[in-house]
XYZ file of C-alpha atoms in Angstrom:
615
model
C -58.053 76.808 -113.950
C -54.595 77.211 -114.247
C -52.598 75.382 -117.104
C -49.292 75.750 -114.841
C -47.932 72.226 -114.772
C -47.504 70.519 -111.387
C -44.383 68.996 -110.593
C -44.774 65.505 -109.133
C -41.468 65.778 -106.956
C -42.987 66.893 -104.075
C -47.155 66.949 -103.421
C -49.063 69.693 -102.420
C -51.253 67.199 -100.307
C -50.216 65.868 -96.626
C -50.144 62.167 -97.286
C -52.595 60.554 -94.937
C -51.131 59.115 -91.543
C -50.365 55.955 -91.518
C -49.870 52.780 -88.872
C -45.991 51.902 -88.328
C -45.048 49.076 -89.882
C -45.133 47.249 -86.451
C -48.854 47.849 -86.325
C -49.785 47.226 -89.759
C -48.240 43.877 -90.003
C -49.012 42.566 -86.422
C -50.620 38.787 -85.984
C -52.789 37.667 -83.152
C -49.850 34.755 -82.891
C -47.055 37.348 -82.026
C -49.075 38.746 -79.417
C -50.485 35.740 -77.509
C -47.057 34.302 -77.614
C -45.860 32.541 -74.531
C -42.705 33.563 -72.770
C -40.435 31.919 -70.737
C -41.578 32.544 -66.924
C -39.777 35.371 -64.820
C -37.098 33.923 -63.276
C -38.749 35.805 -59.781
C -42.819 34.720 -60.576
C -43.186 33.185 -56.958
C -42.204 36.237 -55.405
C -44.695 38.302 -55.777
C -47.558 35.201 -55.776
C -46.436 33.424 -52.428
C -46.311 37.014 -51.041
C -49.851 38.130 -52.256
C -51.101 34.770 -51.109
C -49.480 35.045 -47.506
C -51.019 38.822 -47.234
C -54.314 38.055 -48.326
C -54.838 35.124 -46.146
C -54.403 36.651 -42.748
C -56.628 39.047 -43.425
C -59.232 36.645 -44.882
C -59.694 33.727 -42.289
C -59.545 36.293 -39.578
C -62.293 38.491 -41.218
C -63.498 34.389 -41.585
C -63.243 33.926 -37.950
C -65.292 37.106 -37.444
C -68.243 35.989 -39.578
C -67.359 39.210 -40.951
C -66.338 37.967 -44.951
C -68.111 40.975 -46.000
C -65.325 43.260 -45.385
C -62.731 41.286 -47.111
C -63.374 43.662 -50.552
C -61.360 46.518 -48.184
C -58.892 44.165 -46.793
C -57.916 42.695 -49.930
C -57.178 46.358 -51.006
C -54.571 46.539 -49.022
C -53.328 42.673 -49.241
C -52.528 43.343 -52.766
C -49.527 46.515 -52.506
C -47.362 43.023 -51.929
C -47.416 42.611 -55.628
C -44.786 45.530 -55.562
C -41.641 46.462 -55.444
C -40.257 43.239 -56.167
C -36.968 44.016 -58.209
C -36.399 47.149 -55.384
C -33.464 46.699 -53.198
C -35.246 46.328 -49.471
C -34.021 49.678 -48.377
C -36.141 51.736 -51.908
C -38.963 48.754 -51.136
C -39.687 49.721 -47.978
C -39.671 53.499 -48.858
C -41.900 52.433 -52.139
C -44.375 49.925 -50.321
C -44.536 52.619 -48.108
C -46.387 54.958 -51.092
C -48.075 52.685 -52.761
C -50.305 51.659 -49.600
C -51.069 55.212 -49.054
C -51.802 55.813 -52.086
C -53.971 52.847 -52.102
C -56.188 54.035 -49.125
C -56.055 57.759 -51.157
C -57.616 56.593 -54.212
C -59.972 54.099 -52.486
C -61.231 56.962 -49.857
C -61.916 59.452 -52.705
C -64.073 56.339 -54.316
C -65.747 55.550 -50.722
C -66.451 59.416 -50.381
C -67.870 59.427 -53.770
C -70.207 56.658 -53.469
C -71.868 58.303 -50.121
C -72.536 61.332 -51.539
C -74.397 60.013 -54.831
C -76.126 57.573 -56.101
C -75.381 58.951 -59.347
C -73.570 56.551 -62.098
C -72.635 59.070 -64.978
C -70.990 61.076 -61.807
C -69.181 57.646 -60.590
C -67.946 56.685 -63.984
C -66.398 60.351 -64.539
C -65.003 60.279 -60.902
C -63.409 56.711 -61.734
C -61.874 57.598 -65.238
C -60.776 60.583 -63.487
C -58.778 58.496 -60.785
C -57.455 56.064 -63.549
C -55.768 59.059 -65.279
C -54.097 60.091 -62.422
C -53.286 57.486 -61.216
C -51.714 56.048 -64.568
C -49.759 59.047 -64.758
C -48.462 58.447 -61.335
C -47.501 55.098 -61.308
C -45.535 55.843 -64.644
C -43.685 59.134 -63.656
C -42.887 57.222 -60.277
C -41.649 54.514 -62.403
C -43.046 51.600 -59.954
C -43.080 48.841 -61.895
C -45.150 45.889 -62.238
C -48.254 45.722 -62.233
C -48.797 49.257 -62.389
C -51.888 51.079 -62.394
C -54.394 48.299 -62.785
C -54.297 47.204 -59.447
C -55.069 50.859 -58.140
C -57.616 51.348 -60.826
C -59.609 47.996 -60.003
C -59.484 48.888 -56.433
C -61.069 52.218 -56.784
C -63.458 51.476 -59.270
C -64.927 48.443 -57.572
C -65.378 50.635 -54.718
C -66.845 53.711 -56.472
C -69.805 51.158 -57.230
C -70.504 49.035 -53.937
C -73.130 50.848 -51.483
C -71.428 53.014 -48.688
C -72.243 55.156 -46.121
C -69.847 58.049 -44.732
C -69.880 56.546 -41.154
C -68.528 53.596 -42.639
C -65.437 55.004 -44.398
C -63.079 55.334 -41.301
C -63.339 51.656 -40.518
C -63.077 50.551 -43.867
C -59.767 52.328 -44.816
C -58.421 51.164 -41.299
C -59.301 47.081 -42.749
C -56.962 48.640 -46.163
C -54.173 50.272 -43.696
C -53.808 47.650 -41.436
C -53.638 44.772 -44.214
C -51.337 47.322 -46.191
C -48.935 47.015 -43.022
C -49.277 43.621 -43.191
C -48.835 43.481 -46.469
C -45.665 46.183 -45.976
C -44.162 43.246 -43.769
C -44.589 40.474 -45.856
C -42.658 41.973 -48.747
C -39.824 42.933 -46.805
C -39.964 39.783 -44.370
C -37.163 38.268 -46.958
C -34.638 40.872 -46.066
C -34.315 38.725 -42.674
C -32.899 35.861 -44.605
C -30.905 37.456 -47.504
C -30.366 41.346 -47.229
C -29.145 41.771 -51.025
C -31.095 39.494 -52.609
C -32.464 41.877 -55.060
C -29.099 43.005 -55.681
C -27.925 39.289 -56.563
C -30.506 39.048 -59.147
C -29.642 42.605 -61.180
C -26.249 41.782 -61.372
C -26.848 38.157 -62.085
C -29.351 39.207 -65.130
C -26.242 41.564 -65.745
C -23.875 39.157 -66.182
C -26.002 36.513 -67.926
C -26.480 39.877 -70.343
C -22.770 40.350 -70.606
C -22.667 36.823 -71.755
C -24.898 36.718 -74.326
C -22.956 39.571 -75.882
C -19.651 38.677 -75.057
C -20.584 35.151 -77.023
C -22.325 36.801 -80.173
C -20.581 40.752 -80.193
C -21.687 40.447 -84.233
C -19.068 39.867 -87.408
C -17.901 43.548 -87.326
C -17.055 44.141 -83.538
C -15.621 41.309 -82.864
C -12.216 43.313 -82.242
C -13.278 45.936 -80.133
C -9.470 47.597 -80.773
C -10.997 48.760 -84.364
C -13.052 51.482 -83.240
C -12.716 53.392 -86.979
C -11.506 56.610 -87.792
C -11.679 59.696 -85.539
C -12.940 63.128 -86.125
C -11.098 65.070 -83.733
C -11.846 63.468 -80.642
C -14.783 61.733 -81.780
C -14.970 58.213 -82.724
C -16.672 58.010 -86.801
C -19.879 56.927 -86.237
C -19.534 54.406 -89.336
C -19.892 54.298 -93.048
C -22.724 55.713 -94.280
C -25.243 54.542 -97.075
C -26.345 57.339 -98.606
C -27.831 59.949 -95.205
C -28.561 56.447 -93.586
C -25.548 54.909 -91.139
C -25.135 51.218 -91.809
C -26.505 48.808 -89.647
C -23.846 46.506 -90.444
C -23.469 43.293 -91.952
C -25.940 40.939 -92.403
C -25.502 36.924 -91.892
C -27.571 35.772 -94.793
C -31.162 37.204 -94.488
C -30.762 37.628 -90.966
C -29.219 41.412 -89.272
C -26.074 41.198 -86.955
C -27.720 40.420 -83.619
C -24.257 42.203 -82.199
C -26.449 45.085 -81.858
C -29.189 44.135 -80.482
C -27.507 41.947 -77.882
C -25.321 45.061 -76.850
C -28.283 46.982 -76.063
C -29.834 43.983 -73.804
C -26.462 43.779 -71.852
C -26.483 47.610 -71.710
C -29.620 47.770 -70.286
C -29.086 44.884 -67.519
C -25.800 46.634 -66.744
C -27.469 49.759 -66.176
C -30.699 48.401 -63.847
C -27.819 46.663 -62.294
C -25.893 49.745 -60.928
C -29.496 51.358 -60.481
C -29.912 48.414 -57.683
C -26.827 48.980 -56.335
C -27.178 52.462 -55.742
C -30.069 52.293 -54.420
C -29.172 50.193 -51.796
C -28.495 49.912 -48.060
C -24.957 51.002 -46.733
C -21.987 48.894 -48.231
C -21.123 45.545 -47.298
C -18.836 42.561 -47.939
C -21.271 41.207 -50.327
C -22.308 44.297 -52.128
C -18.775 44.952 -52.882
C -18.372 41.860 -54.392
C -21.700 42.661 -56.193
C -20.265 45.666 -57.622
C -17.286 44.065 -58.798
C -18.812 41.750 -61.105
C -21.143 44.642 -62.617
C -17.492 45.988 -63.828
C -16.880 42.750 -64.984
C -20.032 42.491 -66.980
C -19.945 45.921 -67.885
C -16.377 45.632 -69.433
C -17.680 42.326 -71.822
C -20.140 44.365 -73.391
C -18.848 47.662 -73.912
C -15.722 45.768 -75.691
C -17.032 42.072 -76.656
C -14.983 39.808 -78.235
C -12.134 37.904 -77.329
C -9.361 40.756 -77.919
C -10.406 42.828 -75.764
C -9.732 40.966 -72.979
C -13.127 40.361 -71.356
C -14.252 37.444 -69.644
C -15.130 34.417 -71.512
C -19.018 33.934 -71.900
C -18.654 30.652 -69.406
C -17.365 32.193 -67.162
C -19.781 34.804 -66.795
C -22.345 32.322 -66.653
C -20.807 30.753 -64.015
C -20.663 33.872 -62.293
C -24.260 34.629 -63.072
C -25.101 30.877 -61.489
C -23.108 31.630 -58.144
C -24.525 34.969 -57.904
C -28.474 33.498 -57.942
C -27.345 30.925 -55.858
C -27.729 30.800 -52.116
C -24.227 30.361 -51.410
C -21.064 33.163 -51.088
C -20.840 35.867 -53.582
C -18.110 34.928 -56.508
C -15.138 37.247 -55.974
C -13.862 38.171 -59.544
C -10.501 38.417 -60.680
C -8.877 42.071 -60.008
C -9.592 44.355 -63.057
C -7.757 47.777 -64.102
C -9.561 50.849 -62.536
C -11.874 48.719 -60.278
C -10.535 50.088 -57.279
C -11.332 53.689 -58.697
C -14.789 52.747 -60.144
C -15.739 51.627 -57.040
C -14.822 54.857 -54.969
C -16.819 56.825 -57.755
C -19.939 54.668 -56.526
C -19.410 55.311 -52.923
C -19.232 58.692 -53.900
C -22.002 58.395 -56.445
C -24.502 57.151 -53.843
C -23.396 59.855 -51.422
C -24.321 62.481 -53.749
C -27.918 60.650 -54.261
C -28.537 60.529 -50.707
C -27.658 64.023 -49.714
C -30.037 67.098 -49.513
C -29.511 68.106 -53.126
C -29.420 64.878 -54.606
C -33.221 64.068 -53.349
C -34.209 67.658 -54.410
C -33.215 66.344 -58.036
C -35.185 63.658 -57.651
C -38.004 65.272 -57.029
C -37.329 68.101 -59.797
C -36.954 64.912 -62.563
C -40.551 63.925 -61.020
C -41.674 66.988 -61.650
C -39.868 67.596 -64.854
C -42.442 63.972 -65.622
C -45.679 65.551 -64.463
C -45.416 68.986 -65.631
C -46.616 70.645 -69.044
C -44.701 69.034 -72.364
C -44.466 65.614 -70.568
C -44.843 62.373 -73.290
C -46.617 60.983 -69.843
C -49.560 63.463 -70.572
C -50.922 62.142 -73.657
C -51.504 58.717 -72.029
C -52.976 60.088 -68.972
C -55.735 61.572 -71.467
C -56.322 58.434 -73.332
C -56.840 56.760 -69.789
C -59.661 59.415 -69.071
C -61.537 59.160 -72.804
C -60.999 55.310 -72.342
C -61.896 54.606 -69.220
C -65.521 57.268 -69.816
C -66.194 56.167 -72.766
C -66.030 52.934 -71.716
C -68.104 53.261 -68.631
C -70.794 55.271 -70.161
C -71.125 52.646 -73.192
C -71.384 49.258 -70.386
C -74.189 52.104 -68.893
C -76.073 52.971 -71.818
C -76.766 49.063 -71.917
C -78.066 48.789 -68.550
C -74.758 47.504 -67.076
C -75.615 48.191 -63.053
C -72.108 48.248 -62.162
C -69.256 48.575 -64.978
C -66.209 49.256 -63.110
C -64.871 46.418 -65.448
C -65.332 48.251 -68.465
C -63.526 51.273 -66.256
C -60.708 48.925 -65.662
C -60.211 46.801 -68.721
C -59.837 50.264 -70.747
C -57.395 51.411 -68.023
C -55.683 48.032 -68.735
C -54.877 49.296 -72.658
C -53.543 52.485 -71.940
C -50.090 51.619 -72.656
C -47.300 53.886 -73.792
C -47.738 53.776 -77.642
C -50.691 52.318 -80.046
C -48.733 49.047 -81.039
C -48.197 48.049 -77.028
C -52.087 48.610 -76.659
C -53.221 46.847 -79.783
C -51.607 43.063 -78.285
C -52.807 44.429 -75.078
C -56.458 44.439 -75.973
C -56.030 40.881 -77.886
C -54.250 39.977 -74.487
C -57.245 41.511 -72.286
C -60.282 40.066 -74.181
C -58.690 36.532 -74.901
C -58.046 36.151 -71.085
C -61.098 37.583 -69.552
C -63.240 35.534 -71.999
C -61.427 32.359 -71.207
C -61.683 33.540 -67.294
C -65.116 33.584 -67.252
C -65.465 30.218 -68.342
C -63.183 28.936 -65.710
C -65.420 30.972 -63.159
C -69.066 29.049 -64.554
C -67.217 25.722 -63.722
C -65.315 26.915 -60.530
C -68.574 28.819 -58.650
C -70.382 25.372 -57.523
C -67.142 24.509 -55.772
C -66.416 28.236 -54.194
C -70.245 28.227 -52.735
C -69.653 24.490 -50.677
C -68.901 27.190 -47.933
C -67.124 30.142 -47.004
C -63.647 28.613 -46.448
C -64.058 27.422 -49.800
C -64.324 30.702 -51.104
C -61.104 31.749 -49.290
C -59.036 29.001 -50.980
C -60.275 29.230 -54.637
C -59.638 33.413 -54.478
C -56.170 32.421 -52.798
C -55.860 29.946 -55.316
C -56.265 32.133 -57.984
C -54.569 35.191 -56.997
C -51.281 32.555 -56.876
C -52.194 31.555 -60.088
C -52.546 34.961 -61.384
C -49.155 36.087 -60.704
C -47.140 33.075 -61.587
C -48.909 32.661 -64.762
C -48.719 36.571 -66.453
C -44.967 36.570 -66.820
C -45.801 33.885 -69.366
C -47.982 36.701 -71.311
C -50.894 39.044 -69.941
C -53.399 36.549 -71.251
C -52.700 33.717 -69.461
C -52.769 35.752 -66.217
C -56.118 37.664 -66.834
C -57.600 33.960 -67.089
C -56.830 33.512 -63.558
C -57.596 37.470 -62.372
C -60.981 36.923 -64.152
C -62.563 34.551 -62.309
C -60.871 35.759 -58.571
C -62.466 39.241 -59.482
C -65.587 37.771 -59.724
C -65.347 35.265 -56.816
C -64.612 38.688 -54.905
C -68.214 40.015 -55.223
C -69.324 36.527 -53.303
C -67.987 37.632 -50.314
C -70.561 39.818 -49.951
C -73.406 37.760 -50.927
C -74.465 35.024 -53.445
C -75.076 36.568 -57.451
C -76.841 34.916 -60.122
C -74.261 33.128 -61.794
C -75.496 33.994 -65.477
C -75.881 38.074 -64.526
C -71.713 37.752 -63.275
C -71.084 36.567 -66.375
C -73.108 38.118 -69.057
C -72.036 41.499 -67.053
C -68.426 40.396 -67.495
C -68.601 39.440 -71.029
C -70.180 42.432 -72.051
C -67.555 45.034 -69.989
C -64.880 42.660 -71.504
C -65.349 43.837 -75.161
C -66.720 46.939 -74.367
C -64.016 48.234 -72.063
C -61.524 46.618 -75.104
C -62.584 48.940 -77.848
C -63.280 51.884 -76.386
C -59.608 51.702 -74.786
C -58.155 51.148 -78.262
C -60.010 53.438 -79.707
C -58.949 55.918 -77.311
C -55.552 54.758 -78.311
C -56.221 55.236 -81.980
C -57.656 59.246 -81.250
C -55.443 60.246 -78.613
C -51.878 59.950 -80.165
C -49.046 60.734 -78.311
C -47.284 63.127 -80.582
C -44.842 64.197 -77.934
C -43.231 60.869 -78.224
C -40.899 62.015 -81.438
C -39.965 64.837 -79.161
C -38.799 62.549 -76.629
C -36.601 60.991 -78.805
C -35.263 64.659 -79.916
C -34.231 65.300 -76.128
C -32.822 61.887 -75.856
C -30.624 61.919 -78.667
C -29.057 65.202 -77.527
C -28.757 63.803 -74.132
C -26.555 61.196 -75.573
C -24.477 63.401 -77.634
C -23.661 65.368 -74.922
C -23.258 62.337 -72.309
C -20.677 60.737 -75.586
C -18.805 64.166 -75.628
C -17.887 64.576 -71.768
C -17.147 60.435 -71.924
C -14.994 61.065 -74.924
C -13.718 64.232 -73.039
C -12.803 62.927 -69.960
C -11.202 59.400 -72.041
C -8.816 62.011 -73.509
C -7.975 64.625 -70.147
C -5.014 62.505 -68.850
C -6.010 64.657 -65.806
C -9.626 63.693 -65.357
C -10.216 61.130 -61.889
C -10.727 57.672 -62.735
C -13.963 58.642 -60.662
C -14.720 60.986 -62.978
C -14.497 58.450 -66.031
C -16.742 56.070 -65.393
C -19.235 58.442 -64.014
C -19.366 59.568 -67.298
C -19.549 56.348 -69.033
C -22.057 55.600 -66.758
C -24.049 58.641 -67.634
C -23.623 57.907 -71.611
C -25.009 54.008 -70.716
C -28.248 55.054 -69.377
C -28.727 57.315 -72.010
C -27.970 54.708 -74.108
C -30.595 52.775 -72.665
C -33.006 55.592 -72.237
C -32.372 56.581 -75.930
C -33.137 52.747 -77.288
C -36.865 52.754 -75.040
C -37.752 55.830 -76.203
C -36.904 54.969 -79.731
C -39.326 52.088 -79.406
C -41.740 53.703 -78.002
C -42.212 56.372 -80.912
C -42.036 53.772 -83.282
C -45.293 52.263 -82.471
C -47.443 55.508 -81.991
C -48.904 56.471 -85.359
C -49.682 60.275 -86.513
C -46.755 62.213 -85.578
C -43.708 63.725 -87.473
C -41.362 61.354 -89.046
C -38.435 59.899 -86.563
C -35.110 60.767 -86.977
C -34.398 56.692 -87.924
C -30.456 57.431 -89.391
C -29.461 59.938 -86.371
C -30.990 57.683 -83.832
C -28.929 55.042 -85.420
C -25.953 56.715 -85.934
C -26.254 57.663 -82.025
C -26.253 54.148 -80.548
C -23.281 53.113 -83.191
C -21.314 56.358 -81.754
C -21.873 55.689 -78.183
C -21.436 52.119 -77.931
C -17.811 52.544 -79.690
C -17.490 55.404 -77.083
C -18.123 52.878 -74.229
C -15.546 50.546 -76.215
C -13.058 53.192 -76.304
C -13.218 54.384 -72.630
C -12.717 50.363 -71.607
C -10.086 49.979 -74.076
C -8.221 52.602 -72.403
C -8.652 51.244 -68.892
C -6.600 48.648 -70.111
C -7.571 44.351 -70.310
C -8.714 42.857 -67.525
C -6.950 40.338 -66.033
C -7.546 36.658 -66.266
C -6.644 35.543 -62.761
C -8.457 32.989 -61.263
C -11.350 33.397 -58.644
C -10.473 34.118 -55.399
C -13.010 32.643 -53.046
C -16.150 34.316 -51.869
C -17.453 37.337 -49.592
């Protein structure tokens, strides 16, 4: 052995990986918190409720309950598309009920040809993948995957016969029209009602920040020393950037509150964008984005914003039913506004679609954070299945689905989802034991209580997950009585059993399957803002650049601003990769957000006139 002294600055050994902080101190009580309810929960239950029952009493009428499973596959794309503008819904519904009948005509095909359950479980992890990975690069929304991967999976498991399959997917089609018209049956009565809510979140956003900006940017005109053109990021503590003052124990929400406003401001102009032609109302629409946008890129009374009230009140007006608040005229509106119109040409043309579909690609192809996930879904959802079969489970598609369920995007987000999951089911089941005598009266009464509960489902799980799975629990079940009467104690031991089963081996998966490219999506976000902060702080400066040109770019440095913060997030609760660039990541958001301050301040204040009537 060598006598050579070892230094103890820096060990030879790789230190062991360890759970983020977020992980490692995480309570039960944090996770199973209630939230306030989405301020649009009926939406999508009155709409699942009004496309499932159609389909049911006429299937009712029929004596012909039995097909309601494929029915009720369609009935469900209304949970969709909710927040979409009607003109993307209709284009989005659209997908998702072909995509419906896709995955649920592989699973019909599959189940004909073999009778085999190691083949079914590997053919339903298989579809759970992909179809996780689609609903994420697609960026659909609420409520994701599950709904594709419970349809599918039930199916893979129910007996079938291949002269059936045409005139079962015709049941899914033809409720998935119905379904189609149902969610965009509210465009009859208010055409930009979607719209009206982003900007109203927007400007309720706006006021948060405009009413707490934080100690040190409460005078937006002190944007600190330049470096050339570049606005000083801040003073630095040691490499570290300073997160700024502190308020006793407690960390300047200003932060924190700027990043919620910039992240309603940006969903906001996403909305508009994506919408129909312009109108009276829409223009109005867009005008208060500007105003919201200008409160929190330069909070604080100087800078001339709007006062938090009267954002509110804006907000209010906005949600309302009656006209759209006219704001009062701000400095480069007029200009901003041409840039949209000419901002929404661009998407809609020929070569704005192909870039669409090269950023989808760009999302499914090799190096894609998306990937990792899609293989957790497939060990998960196996593993899962294969366990519920090894203990004589007949049919474990719950397993299948309740490990799909905790596939989320980093290991902290599926740790409260598998509390979430197995808290809710377990409670669900017991509702479903006292509910069954009352579902088996008759078969009307088995209509109402799965009606009942798919309502139920939906406007409790914007309170949390858990709440909702106790009302999905039980409806899931009541679904298999359509087709005949089960022994009430098999339902539920079955359940009980998938329940925890499908819960660890989808965190395990979690916990083996890291998703290491999620520090390298941070990497490509960070240099997407610094170049998105150099051409805003480079068209600021050009006295020749078009107004239009300006807040395109400011624009462009918000959502990466936005896109920077979520992707920041969602490295920090993954576990086993390389260490996050914490100080530049900082320093970033600091830069850009006195960017966005600098490129208002030099539109100049916005006026203080009063409201002009309504569009």
């Amino acid at each position: 052995m060598s006598d050579t002294p070892v230094r103890p600055g820096r060990p030879s050994v790789r230190k062991l990986p360890q759970l983020p902080p977020a992980v490692r101190g995480l309570s039960p009580a944090s996770a199973l918190r209630l939230s306030p309810p989405s301020d649009t929960w009926f939406k999508p239950a009155l709409s699942v409720v009004v496309a499932s029952a159609a389909p049911h009493l006429t299937l009712l009428a029929l004596g012909r309950l039995d097909l309601a499973v494929y029915s009720m596959a369609g009935s469900l794309c209304a949970l969709y598309g909710h927040g979409l503008p009607y003109a993307r819904r209709a284009r989005a519904l659209a997908g998702v009920v072909l995509g419906m009948a896709a995955g649920l005509a592989v699973s019909l095909v599959t189940a004909s040809l073999t009778g085999s359950t190691a083949v079914l479980i590997a053919v339903g992890a298989l579809l759970a993948a992909v179809q996780k990975v689609l609903c994420d690069a697609t960026r659909i929304g609420p409520p994701g995957h599950v709904i594709f991967t419970f349809v599918s999976s039930a199916a893979l498991f129910a007996p079938q016969r291949l002269d059936q399959i045409p005139g079962h997917l015709a049941l899914t089609l033809g409720a998935g029209a119905f379904a189609w018209l149902v969610a965009l049956a509210p465009a009859l009565v208010r055409r930009e009602g979607p719209e009206r809510r982003a900007v109203a979140r927007a400007l309720e956003a706006a006021a948060v920040c405009a009413a707490d900006p934080g100690p040190h940017n409460g005078n937006a005109v002190d944007l600190g020393p330049r470096i050339g053109n570049a606005v000083d990021p801040g003073p630095r503590i040691g490499n570290a950037v300073d997160p700024g003052p502190r308020i006793g124990n407690a960390v300047d929400p200003g932060p924190r509150n700027r990043r919620a406003a910039a992240a309603a401001v940006h969903a906001a102009w996403r909305c508009l964008l994506a919408s129909g032609r312009p109108t009276p109302v829409r223009r109005s629409l867009e005008r208060l984005v500007v105003q919201a946008e200008a409160a929190f890129v330069a909070p604080g009374p100087s800078a001339g914003a709007a006062d938090p009230e009267r954002l509110r009140a804006w907000a209010a007006r906005t949600r309302g039913r009656g006209p759209v608040p006219t704001p009062p005229p701000a400095p480069g509106t007029a200009d901003e506004l041409h840039g949209i119109d000419a901002e929404r040409a661009v998407l809609r043309a020929r070569e704005g679609r192909r870039a669409a579909r090269r950023a989808l690609l760009r999302r499914l192809g090799p190096g894609s954070p998306l990937l990792p996930v899609a293989v957790r879904t497939l060990f998960g959802c196996a593993l899962a299945g294969y366990l519920c079969a090894a203990l004589g489970v007949g049919r474990p598609y719950w397993a299948i689905v309740t490990a799909a369920s905790l596939c989320q995007a980093n290991l902290t987000l599926s740790w409260n989802r598998a509390l979430q999951r197995t808290l809710g089911n377990l409670l669900g089941v017991l509702v479903f034991a006292a509910v069954l005598p009352v579902s088996r009266i008759g078969p009307l009464a088995l209509v109402c209580c799965c009606l009942f509960f798919g309502f139920a489902a939906e406007a409790l799980i914007t309170r949390n997950y858990w709440l909702g799975s106790v009302a999905v629990t039980p409806m899931a079940l009541l679904v298999l009585e359509f087709g005949g009467a089960h022994p009430a104690g098999e339902l539920i031991g079955d359940r009980v059993l998938d329940t925890v089963l499908g819960a660890a081996a989808g965190f395990l998966a979690a916990t083996l399957v890291t998703n290491r490219r999620a520090a390298g999506r941070v990497e490509r976000a960070l240099d997407a803002t610094d170049r998105a902060r150099a051409a805003a702080e480079r068209t600021g400066a050009d006295p020749a650049a078009a107004p239009a040109e300006r807040d395109r770019a400011r624009r462009t440095l918000t959502a990466s601003l936005v896109e920077l913060r979520e992707a920041g997030d969602t490295a920090a609760g993954e576990w086993w990769q390389r260490a996050l660039p914490e100080q530049r990541l900082l320093a970033a958001e600091r830069a850009g957000h006195r960017t966005l301050a600098a490129t208002a301040q030099r539109r100049g204040p916005t006026a203080h006139a009063p409201s002009i009537g309504a569009e």
